[in-house]
Coordinates of C-alpha atoms in Angstrom, one line a residue:
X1 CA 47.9 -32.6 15.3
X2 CA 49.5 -29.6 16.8
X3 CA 49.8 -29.6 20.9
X4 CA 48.9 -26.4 22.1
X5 CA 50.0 -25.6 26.5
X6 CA 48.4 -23.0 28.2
X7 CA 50.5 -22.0 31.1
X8 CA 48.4 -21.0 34.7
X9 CA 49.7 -19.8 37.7
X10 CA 47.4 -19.0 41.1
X11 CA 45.1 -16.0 40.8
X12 CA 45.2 -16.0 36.7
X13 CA 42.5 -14.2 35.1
X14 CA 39.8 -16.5 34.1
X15 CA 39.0 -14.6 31.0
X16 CA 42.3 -15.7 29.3
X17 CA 41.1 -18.9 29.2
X18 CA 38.9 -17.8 26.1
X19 CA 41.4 -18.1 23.9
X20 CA 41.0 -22.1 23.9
X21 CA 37.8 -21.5 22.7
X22 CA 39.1 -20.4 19.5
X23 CA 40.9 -23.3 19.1
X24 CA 38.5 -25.7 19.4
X25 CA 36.3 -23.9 17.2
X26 CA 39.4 -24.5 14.8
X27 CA 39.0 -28.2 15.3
X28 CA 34.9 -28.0 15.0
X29 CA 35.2 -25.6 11.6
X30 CA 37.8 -28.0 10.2
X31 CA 36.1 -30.9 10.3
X32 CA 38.8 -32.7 12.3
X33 CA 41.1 -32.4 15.4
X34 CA 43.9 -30.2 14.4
X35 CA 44.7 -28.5 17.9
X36 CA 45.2 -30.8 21.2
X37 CA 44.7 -28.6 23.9
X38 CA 46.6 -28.8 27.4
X39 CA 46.0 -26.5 30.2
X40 CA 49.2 -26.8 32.1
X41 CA 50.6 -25.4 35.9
X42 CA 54.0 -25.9 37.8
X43 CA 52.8 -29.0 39.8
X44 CA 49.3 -29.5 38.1
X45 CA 46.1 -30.4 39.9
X46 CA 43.3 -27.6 40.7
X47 CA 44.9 -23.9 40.4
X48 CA 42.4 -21.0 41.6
X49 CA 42.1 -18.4 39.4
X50 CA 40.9 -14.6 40.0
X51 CA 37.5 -15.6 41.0
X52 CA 38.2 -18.2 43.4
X53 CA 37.2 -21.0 41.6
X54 CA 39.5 -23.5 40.7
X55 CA 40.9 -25.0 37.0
X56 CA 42.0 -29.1 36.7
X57 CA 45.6 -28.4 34.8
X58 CA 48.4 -31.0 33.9
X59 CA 52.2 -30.8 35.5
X60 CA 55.1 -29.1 33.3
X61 CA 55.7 -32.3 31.8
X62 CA 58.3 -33.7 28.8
X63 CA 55.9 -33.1 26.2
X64 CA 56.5 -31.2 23.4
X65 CA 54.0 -28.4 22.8
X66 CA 54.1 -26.7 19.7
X67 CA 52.6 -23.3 20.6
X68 CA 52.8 -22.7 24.0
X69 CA 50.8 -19.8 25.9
X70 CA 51.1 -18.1 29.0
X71 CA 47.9 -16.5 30.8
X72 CA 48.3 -13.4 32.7
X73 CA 46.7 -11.9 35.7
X74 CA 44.6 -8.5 36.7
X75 CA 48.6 -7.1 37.9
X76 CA 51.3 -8.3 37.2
X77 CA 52.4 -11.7 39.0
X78 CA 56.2 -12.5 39.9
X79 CA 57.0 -16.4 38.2
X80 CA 58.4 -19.2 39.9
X81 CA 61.9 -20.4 39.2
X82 CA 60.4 -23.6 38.1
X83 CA 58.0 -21.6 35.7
X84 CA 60.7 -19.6 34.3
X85 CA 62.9 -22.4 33.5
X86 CA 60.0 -24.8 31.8
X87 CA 59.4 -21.6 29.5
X88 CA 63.5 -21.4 28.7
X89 CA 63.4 -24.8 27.9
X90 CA 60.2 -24.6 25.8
X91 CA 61.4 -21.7 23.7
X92 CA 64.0 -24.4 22.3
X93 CA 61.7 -26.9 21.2
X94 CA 58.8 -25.3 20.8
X95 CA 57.4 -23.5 17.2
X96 CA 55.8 -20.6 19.3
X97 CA 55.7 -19.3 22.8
X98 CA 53.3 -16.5 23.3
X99 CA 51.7 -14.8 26.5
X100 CA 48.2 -12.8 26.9
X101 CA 47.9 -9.1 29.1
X102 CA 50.7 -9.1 31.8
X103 CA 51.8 -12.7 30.9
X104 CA 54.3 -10.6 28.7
X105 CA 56.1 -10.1 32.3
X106 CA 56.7 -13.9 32.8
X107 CA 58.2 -14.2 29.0
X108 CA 60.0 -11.1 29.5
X109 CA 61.8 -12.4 33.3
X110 CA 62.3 -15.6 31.3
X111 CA 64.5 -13.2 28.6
X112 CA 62.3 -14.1 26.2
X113 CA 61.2 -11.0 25.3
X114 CA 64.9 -9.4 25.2
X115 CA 65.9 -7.3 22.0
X116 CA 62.1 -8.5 20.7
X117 CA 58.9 -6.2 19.7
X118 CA 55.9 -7.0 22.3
X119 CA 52.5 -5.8 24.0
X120 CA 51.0 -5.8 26.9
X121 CA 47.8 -4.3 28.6
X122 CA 48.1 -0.5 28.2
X123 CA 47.7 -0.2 31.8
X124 CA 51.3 -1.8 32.5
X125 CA 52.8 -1.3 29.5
X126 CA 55.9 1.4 30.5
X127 CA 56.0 -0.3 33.8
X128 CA 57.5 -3.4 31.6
X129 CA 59.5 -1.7 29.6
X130 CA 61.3 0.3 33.1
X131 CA 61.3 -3.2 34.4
X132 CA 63.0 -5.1 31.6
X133 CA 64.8 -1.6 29.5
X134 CA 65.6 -4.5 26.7
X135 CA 61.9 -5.3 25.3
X136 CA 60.8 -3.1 22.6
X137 CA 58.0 -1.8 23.8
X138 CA 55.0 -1.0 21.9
X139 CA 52.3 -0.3 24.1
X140 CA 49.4 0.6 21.4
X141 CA 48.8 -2.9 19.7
X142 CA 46.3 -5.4 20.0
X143 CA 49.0 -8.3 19.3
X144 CA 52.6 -8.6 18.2
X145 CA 54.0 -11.9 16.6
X146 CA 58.2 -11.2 16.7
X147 CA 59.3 -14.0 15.2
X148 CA 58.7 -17.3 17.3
X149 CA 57.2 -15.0 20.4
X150 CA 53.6 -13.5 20.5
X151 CA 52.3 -11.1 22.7
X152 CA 48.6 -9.5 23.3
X153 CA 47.1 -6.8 24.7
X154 CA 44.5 -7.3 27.3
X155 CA 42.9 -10.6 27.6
X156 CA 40.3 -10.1 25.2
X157 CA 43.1 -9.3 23.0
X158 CA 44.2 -13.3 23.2
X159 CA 41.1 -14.1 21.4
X160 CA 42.8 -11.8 18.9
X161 CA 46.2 -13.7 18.7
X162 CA 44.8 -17.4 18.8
X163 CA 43.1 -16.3 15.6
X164 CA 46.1 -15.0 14.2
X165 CA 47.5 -18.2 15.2
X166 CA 44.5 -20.2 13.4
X167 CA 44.7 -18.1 10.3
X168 CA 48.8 -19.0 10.3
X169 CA 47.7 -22.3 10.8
X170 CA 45.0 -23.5 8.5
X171 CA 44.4 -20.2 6.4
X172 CA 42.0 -17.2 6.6
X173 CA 39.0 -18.7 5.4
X174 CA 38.8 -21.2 8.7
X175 CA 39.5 -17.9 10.9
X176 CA 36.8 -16.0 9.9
X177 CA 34.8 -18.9 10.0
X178 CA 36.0 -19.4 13.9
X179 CA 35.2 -15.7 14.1
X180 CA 31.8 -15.7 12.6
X181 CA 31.3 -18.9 15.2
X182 CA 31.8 -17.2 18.0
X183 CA 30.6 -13.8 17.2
X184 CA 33.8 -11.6 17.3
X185 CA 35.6 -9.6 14.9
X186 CA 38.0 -11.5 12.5
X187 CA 40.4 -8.5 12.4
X188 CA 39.8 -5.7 15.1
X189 CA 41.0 -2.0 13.6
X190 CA 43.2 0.0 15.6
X191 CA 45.4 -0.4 18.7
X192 CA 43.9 -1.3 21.9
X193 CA 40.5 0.5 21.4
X194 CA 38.1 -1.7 21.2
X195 CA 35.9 -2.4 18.1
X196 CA 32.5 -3.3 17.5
X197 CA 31.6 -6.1 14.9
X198 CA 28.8 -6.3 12.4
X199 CA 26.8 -8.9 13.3
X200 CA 25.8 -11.0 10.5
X201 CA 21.9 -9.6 9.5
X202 CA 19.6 -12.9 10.0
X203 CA 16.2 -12.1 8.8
X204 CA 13.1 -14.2 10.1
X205 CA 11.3 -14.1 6.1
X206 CA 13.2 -15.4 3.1
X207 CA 11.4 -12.5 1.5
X208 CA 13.8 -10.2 3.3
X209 CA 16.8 -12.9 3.1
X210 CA 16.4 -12.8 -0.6
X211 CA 16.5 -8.9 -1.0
X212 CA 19.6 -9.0 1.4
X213 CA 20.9 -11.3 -1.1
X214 CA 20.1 -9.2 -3.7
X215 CA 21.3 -6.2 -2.1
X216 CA 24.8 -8.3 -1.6
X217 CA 25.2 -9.0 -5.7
X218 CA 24.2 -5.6 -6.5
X219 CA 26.6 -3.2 -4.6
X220 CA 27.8 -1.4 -6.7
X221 CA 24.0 -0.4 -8.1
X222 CA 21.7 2.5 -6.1
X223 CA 19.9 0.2 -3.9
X224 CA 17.1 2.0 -3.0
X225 CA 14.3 1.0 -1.2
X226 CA 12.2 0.4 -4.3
X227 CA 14.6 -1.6 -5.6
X228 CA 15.0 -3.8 -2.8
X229 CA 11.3 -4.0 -2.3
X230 CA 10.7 -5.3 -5.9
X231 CA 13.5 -8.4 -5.1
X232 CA 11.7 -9.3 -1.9
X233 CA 7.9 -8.9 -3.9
X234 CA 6.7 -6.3 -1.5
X235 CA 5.7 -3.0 -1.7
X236 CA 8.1 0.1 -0.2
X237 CA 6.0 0.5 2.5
X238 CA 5.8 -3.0 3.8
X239 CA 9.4 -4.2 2.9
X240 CA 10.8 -0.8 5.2
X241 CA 8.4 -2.0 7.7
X242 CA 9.2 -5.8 7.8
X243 CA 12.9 -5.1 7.1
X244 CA 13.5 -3.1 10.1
X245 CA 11.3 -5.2 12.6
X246 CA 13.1 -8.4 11.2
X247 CA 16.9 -6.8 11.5
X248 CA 16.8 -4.2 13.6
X249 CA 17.7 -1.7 10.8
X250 CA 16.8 0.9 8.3
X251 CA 17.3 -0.9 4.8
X252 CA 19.5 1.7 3.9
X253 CA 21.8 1.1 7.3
X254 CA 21.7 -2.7 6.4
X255 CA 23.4 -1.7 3.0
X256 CA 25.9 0.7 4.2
X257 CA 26.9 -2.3 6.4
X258 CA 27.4 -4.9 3.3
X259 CA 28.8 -2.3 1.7
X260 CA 31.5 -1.2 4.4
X261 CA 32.4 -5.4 5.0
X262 CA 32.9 -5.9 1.8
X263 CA 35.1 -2.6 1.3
X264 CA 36.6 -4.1 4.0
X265 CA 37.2 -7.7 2.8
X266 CA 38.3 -6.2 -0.3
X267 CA 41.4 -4.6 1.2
X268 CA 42.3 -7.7 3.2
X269 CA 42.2 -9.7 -0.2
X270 CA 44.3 -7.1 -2.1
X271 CA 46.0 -4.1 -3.5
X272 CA 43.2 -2.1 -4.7
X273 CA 43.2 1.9 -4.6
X274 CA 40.6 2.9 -2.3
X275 CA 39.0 4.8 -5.2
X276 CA 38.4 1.2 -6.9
X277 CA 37.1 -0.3 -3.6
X278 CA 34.9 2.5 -3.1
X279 CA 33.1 2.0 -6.6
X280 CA 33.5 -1.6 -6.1
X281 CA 30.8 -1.3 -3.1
X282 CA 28.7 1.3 -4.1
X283 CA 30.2 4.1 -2.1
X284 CA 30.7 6.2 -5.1
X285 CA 33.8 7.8 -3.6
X286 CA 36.5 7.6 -1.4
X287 CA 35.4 10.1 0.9
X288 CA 31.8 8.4 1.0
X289 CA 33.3 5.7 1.9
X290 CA 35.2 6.8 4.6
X291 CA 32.7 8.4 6.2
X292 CA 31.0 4.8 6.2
X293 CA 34.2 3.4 7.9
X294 CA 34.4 6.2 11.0
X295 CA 30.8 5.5 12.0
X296 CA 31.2 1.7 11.6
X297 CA 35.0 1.4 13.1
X298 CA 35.7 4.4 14.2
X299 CA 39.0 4.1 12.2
X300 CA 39.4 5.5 8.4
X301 CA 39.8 3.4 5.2
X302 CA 43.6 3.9 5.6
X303 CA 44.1 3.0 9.0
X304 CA 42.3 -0.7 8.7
X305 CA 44.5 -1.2 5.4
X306 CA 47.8 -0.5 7.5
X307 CA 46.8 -2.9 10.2
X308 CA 45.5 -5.5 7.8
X309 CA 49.1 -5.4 6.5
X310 CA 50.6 -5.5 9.9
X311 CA 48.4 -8.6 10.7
X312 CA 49.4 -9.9 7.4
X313 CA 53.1 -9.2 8.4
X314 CA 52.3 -10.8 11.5
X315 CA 51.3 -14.1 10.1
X316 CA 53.5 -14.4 7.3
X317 CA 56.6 -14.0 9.5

């Protein structure tokens, strides 16, 4: 079992704490415990965070922790020599130190971060790297993994990096499992934009569930409403009707959607020219299917395969 810290100070932003979340969801989706979460402080016992109210946490102790995590604040908040010296000693032992939004500024006064790649929240990025001139600041990521030391973005942007973390851990298929779980994107496109997902379509009928089945084994075939209708054993009229009231979509929407993940999942999984993964899904062509990808990302074909590789990059290292 792998003994994950997560380091609080006074005033932390309660939002980082989301990023346990996906951690125990690890443990649920694997069946067993494979994370043993601490939440840890300088001299333990309730800490307040940004909202007032307070969080139990542990002492800096002589446990070993083999990922260890440091929460940030809504501005950046100067460490305590005792906080500072924990994390020097940590980085020793430990397999991974990592810190969410402007807990970058406690690795980096630790000189953790020195001669290293890292991210913070945009909104504090250069003032880091004026601060400490030896980070290698790159303001316009959602996470960085440099070696042993991992940085993210805004907090949100931890949920992002435990997932990496999960995905390093125990492989893709339990991350995007945890990801499905708790109804975020497995892999967010871009820098620190921010994404929406494509909720998973969950129709009411199996009639409908069975032509969305259908519709997911046929891709690369027309789709059209008729055809679609025939699978579920309704007629046009009442399958576009019952479709949209059950999903919330057009059936043509709901395809260019299962058509656009699994363009998507298909150049996470390999090497394929985007003309092949565009007549792979039914797109037709790679302009088609870029199209599909700016109104569902917002991002081009091109631009989720470069950060897939970066993420990949990421985890690998």
């Amino acid at each position: 079992m792998q003994r994950i810290g997560i380091v609080l100070f006074p005033g932390f932003q309660v939002m980082g704490l989301a990023m346990s979340s996906v951690f125990e969801f690890a443990n649920l989706t694997a069946g067993e415990n494979r994370y043993d979460i601490h939440v840890l402080s300088e001299h333990g016992g309730p800490v307040p965070g940004s909202l007032g109210f307070a969080v139990t946490t542990e002492a800096f102790a002589n446990l070993r922790f083999d990922t260890l995590l440091v929460g940030g604040d809504n501005e950046p908040t100067p460490a305590t020599p005792g906080l500072l010296n924990f994390l020097r000693k940590a980085a020793k032992v430990s397999r991974r130190v990592g810190a969410t939004c402007t807990g970058a500024f406690v690795l980096a006064a630790a000189g953790l971060l020195d001669g290293r790649r890292a991210t913070t929240h945009w909104a504090y990025a250069r003032t880091l790297q004026r601060e400490y001139p030896n980070v290698i600041m790159e303001e316009d990521r959602i996470f960085i993994a440099d070696g042993p030391i991992w940085t993210s973005a805004g907090m949100s942007a931890g949920i992002d990096l435990a997932l990496a973390m999960v995905e390093k851990d125990l492989g893709a298929d339990i991350a995007r499992l945890v990801a499905q779980k708790l109804v975020i994107y497995h892999r967010r496109a871009g820098g620190q934009s921010q994404h929406s997902a494509l909720l998973k379509l969950e129709p009411k009928s199996d009639r409908i569930q069975t032509a969305l089945d259908f519709a997911r084994q046929h891709l690369r075939s027309e789709l059209s409403v008729e055809q679609l209708a025939e699978a579920a054993s309704l007629s046009p009229r009442q399958f576009s009707r019952a479709f949209r009231a059950e999903t919330g979509q057009s059936p043509a929407k709901a395809v260019e959607h299962l058509r656009v993940e699994a363009a998507r999942l298909m150049m996470e999984s390999g090497r394929h020219s985007m003309d092949t993964v565009a007549r792979d899904t039914g797109f037709g062509d790679s302009e088609r299917m870029r199209r599909a990808f700016l109104r569902a990302f917002g991002q081009p074909p091109q631009v989720i395969r470069r950060v897939t590789r970066e993420h990949a990059a990421a985890v690998m290292g």
